[in-house]
Coordinates of C-alpha atoms in Angstrom, one line a residue:
X1 CA 0.0 0.0 0.0
X2 CA 1.5 3.4 -0.9
X3 CA 0.5 7.0 -0.1
X4 CA 1.1 9.6 -2.7
X5 CA 1.5 13.3 -2.3
X6 CA 5.2 13.8 -1.5
X7 CA 8.5 12.6 -2.8
X8 CA 9.4 9.0 -2.5
X9 CA 11.9 9.7 0.2
X10 CA 9.3 11.8 2.2
X11 CA 6.6 9.1 2.1
X12 CA 8.7 6.0 2.5
X13 CA 8.3 6.6 6.3
X14 CA 4.4 6.3 6.1
X15 CA 3.0 2.9 5.9
X16 CA -0.7 2.0 5.5
X17 CA -2.3 -1.1 7.0
X18 CA -3.9 -3.1 4.2
X19 CA -7.3 -4.0 5.7
X20 CA -9.0 -0.9 7.1
X21 CA -11.7 -1.7 9.6
X22 CA -15.2 -1.4 8.3
X23 CA -14.4 -2.0 4.6
X24 CA -17.3 -4.3 4.1
X25 CA -19.8 -3.2 6.8
X26 CA -22.4 -2.2 4.2
X27 CA -26.1 -2.5 4.9
X28 CA -28.7 -2.1 2.2
X29 CA -32.4 -1.6 2.6
X30 CA -34.6 -2.3 -0.4
X31 CA -38.0 -0.6 -0.6
X32 CA -40.8 -2.2 -2.6
X33 CA -44.0 -0.7 -3.9
X34 CA -47.1 -2.8 -3.9
X35 CA -49.2 -2.9 -7.0
X36 CA -53.0 -2.7 -6.6
X37 CA -55.1 -5.6 -7.9
X38 CA -52.3 -8.1 -8.3
X39 CA -49.7 -10.0 -6.4
X40 CA -46.2 -8.7 -6.0
X41 CA -44.6 -5.3 -6.5
X42 CA -41.6 -3.5 -8.0
X43 CA -38.4 -2.1 -6.8
X44 CA -38.9 1.3 -5.2
X45 CA -35.2 2.2 -5.0
X46 CA -32.4 1.5 -2.7
X47 CA -31.0 3.5 0.2
X48 CA -27.3 3.6 -0.6
X49 CA -25.4 3.6 2.6
X50 CA -22.5 5.9 3.5
X51 CA -19.3 3.9 3.7
X52 CA -17.1 4.6 6.6
X53 CA -13.4 4.1 6.4
X54 CA -10.9 4.0 9.3
X55 CA -7.4 4.4 7.9
X56 CA -4.5 3.8 10.3
X57 CA -1.1 5.2 9.3
X58 CA 2.1 4.2 11.0
X59 CA 4.4 7.2 10.8
X60 CA 8.1 6.8 11.0
X61 CA 11.0 9.2 10.8
X62 CA 12.6 9.5 7.4
X63 CA 16.3 9.4 7.1
X64 CA 17.8 12.5 8.7
X65 CA 14.3 13.7 9.7
X66 CA 11.9 13.4 12.7
X67 CA 8.6 11.6 13.3
X68 CA 7.1 15.1 14.0
X69 CA 8.0 16.1 10.4
X70 CA 6.3 13.0 9.0
X71 CA 3.1 13.6 11.0
X72 CA 3.2 17.3 9.8
X73 CA 3.4 16.2 6.1
X74 CA 0.4 13.8 6.7
X75 CA -1.6 16.6 8.2
X76 CA -0.8 18.9 5.3
X77 CA -1.7 16.2 2.8
X78 CA -5.2 15.8 4.3
X79 CA -5.9 19.2 5.6
X80 CA -8.5 20.0 2.9
X81 CA -10.6 17.0 4.1
X82 CA -11.3 15.5 0.7
X83 CA -9.0 12.9 -0.8
X84 CA -8.9 9.7 -2.9
X85 CA -8.1 6.3 -1.5
X86 CA -6.4 4.1 -4.0
X87 CA -6.3 0.3 -4.1
X88 CA -4.6 -1.9 -6.7
X89 CA -4.2 -5.7 -7.1
X90 CA -3.1 -7.9 -9.9
X91 CA -6.7 -9.0 -10.3
X92 CA -8.7 -5.7 -10.1
X93 CA -6.2 -3.1 -11.4
X94 CA -6.4 0.4 -10.0
X95 CA -9.5 1.6 -8.2
X96 CA -10.1 4.9 -6.4
X97 CA -12.6 6.0 -3.8
X98 CA -13.5 9.6 -3.3
X99 CA -13.6 10.2 0.5
X100 CA -14.1 13.1 2.8
X101 CA -12.4 13.2 6.2
X102 CA -15.1 13.2 8.9
X103 CA -13.0 13.9 12.0
X104 CA -9.7 15.5 13.0
X105 CA -6.7 13.3 12.6
X106 CA -5.9 11.5 15.9
X107 CA -2.2 10.7 16.6
X108 CA -1.1 8.2 19.3
X109 CA 0.6 7.2 21.5
X110 CA 0.4 10.3 23.7
X111 CA 3.9 9.8 25.1
X112 CA 7.1 10.8 23.2
X113 CA 6.8 9.5 19.6
X114 CA 10.6 9.3 19.3
X115 CA 10.9 7.0 22.3
X116 CA 8.4 4.6 20.8
X117 CA 9.9 4.9 17.4
X118 CA 6.6 5.7 15.6
X119 CA 3.4 7.5 15.7
X120 CA 0.0 6.0 14.9
X121 CA -2.2 8.5 13.0
X122 CA -5.9 7.5 12.5
X123 CA -7.9 9.1 9.8
X124 CA -11.7 8.6 9.7
X125 CA -13.5 9.3 6.5
X126 CA -16.7 8.7 4.6
X127 CA -17.4 7.9 1.0
X128 CA -20.8 9.5 0.1
X129 CA -20.8 7.5 -3.1
X130 CA -19.4 4.2 -1.9
X131 CA -18.3 2.9 -5.3
X132 CA -14.7 2.5 -6.6
X133 CA -14.0 4.2 -9.9
X134 CA -11.6 2.9 -12.5
X135 CA -10.2 4.5 -15.6
X136 CA -13.0 5.9 -17.8
X137 CA -13.5 4.9 -21.4
X138 CA -12.9 7.9 -23.7
X139 CA -13.4 7.8 -27.5
X140 CA -13.2 10.7 -30.0
X141 CA -14.4 10.6 -33.6
X142 CA -14.2 13.3 -36.3
X143 CA -16.2 13.9 -39.4
X144 CA -13.8 12.9 -42.2
X145 CA -15.3 15.2 -44.8
X146 CA -18.0 17.9 -45.2
X147 CA -21.5 16.5 -45.3
X148 CA -23.4 13.8 -43.5
X149 CA -21.4 10.9 -42.1
X150 CA -21.9 8.2 -39.5
X151 CA -19.0 7.4 -37.1
X152 CA -19.0 4.4 -34.8
X153 CA -18.1 4.6 -31.1
X154 CA -16.9 1.3 -29.4
X155 CA -18.4 1.0 -26.0
X156 CA -18.3 -1.6 -23.2
X157 CA -19.1 -1.7 -19.5
X158 CA -17.2 -4.3 -17.5
X159 CA -18.4 -3.2 -14.1
X160 CA -21.3 -4.4 -11.9
X161 CA -22.9 -0.9 -11.9
X162 CA -24.9 1.1 -14.4
X163 CA -22.6 3.3 -16.6
X164 CA -24.1 6.6 -17.8
X165 CA -22.9 8.0 -21.2
X166 CA -21.5 11.5 -21.4
X167 CA -21.2 13.2 -24.8
X168 CA -19.4 16.3 -26.1
X169 CA -20.2 17.7 -29.5
X170 CA -17.9 20.2 -31.2
X171 CA -19.4 21.5 -34.5
X172 CA -16.3 23.2 -36.0
X173 CA -18.7 25.8 -37.4
X174 CA -22.3 24.7 -37.6
X175 CA -23.4 21.0 -37.6
X176 CA -26.2 18.7 -36.7
X177 CA -25.6 15.6 -34.6
X178 CA -27.6 12.5 -33.8
X179 CA -26.5 10.3 -31.0
X180 CA -27.8 6.9 -29.6
X181 CA -29.8 6.5 -26.4
X182 CA -30.4 2.7 -26.6
X183 CA -32.7 1.1 -24.1
X184 CA -30.9 -2.3 -23.9
X185 CA -34.3 -3.8 -22.9
X186 CA -34.7 -1.6 -19.8
X187 CA -37.6 0.5 -21.1
X188 CA -39.9 -0.6 -18.2
X189 CA -37.6 0.8 -15.7
X190 CA -38.4 4.2 -17.1
X191 CA -42.1 3.7 -17.8
X192 CA -43.8 0.4 -17.0
X193 CA -46.2 0.9 -19.9
X194 CA -43.4 0.7 -22.4
X195 CA -42.4 -2.5 -24.1
X196 CA -38.9 -3.9 -23.7
X197 CA -36.9 -3.4 -26.9
X198 CA -38.9 -0.5 -28.2
X199 CA -35.9 1.8 -27.8
X200 CA -33.2 -0.6 -29.0
X201 CA -32.4 1.9 -31.8
X202 CA -33.5 5.2 -30.2
X203 CA -31.6 8.2 -31.5
X204 CA -31.7 11.8 -30.3
X205 CA -31.4 14.4 -33.0
X206 CA -29.9 17.8 -32.2
X207 CA -30.7 20.7 -34.4
X208 CA -27.9 22.8 -35.9
X209 CA -25.4 23.9 -33.2
X210 CA -22.6 26.4 -33.5
X211 CA -20.8 25.9 -30.2
X212 CA -19.6 23.1 -27.9
X213 CA -22.5 21.1 -26.2
X214 CA -22.1 18.7 -23.4
X215 CA -24.8 16.0 -22.9
X216 CA -25.0 13.8 -19.8
X217 CA -27.5 10.9 -19.4
X218 CA -27.2 10.6 -15.6
X219 CA -30.5 11.6 -14.1
X220 CA -28.9 13.8 -11.5
X221 CA -27.0 15.9 -14.0
X222 CA -28.2 18.7 -16.3
X223 CA -28.7 16.8 -19.6
X224 CA -27.7 19.7 -21.9
X225 CA -25.0 22.3 -21.2
X226 CA -23.8 24.7 -23.8
X227 CA -20.5 26.5 -23.8
X228 CA -22.1 29.9 -23.3
X229 CA -24.4 28.4 -20.6
X230 CA -27.6 29.5 -22.5
X231 CA -30.7 27.3 -22.3
X232 CA -29.8 24.1 -24.0
X233 CA -32.5 22.2 -22.2
X234 CA -35.1 24.6 -23.6
X235 CA -33.8 24.2 -27.1
X236 CA -34.2 20.4 -26.9
X237 CA -37.6 20.5 -25.3
X238 CA -38.6 17.4 -23.5
X239 CA -36.2 15.1 -25.5
X240 CA -33.6 13.9 -23.0
X241 CA -31.3 10.9 -22.8
X242 CA -32.8 8.2 -20.6
X243 CA -30.7 5.1 -20.6
X244 CA -27.5 3.7 -19.2
X245 CA -25.0 1.1 -20.4
X246 CA -26.0 -2.0 -18.3
X247 CA -23.5 -3.9 -16.2
X248 CA -21.3 -6.5 -18.0
X249 CA -22.3 -5.2 -21.5
X250 CA -19.8 -5.9 -24.2
X251 CA -16.0 -6.2 -23.8
X252 CA -12.8 -4.7 -25.2
X253 CA -12.7 -7.6 -27.7
X254 CA -16.4 -7.4 -28.5
X255 CA -17.7 -3.9 -27.9
X256 CA -21.1 -2.5 -28.5
X257 CA -20.8 -0.1 -31.5
X258 CA -22.7 3.1 -31.0
X259 CA -23.6 5.2 -34.2
X260 CA -23.3 8.9 -34.2
X261 CA -24.4 10.9 -37.3
X262 CA -22.6 14.1 -38.1
X263 CA -24.0 16.5 -40.7
X264 CA -21.6 19.4 -41.0
X265 CA -18.1 20.5 -41.9
X266 CA -15.1 18.3 -41.9
X267 CA -13.5 18.3 -38.5
X268 CA -16.7 18.3 -36.6
X269 CA -16.1 16.1 -33.6
X270 CA -17.9 14.0 -31.0
X271 CA -16.3 12.8 -27.7
X272 CA -17.8 9.9 -25.8
X273 CA -17.0 9.3 -22.1
X274 CA -18.1 6.4 -20.0
X275 CA -17.1 6.6 -16.3
X276 CA -16.8 3.2 -14.7
X277 CA -17.8 2.6 -11.1
X278 CA -17.6 -0.7 -9.2
X279 CA -19.2 -1.7 -6.0
X280 CA -16.6 -1.8 -3.2
X281 CA -16.6 -5.6 -3.2
X282 CA -16.3 -5.9 -6.9
X283 CA -13.5 -3.4 -6.9
X284 CA -11.4 -5.3 -4.5
X285 CA -11.6 -8.9 -5.7

């Protein structure tokens, strides 16, 4: 386990225990909504717990330095309260968890650190979104020539969580873009009256744009943001992206190919980003 933030010589004196207490103390409560006139019900949502981490650091003096200096560097590293906790194994690769320190750093023992030869610093933090993140998928495609062309974006979601597409459209003048919002059979999670498969080829058509647009499918984000911050949502009316890339969809060797139609000058560009989140358990195996 390594701690980043200083030079190698500065941080070689700080060692992190490998199994922080409370890593898997996750409780989940599932709410169900009963349906009138028939047996059963449907998922009413989950209460996602706050994950609490207790991170103990054994602080030692670096060569020619003091334990007090090591503790001071640790305090400076975490003084802003927010930090990322990184974990890597040969099986899972690199994962990171965005955390916020919840209490002041406690340092023990209370007697002289130099007599004991070390100081134990305990950092308590919470992860409000208790999922590990790995490197995102980013793909750019450019209109090869003036006129209408279709470019294909390879996409796959190897995680055990929903992955929400993010798009950026750069018209290089004025251009029209159409981008996919495929249902992947999840239509009834949006509206129970819809039929699974109805939106397997759903495309969202943007009218002519002359500036950079950002489009985000995640329901907690503004769907349309223009470079000048004018009313992109209003221009698109009620047409919004609805769907996610389901868990375990596609692979690097066999990706899902997403079509984007560009009608405009050569050099008009689309950028696709898929952030990848893993449950804590999946991220650590």
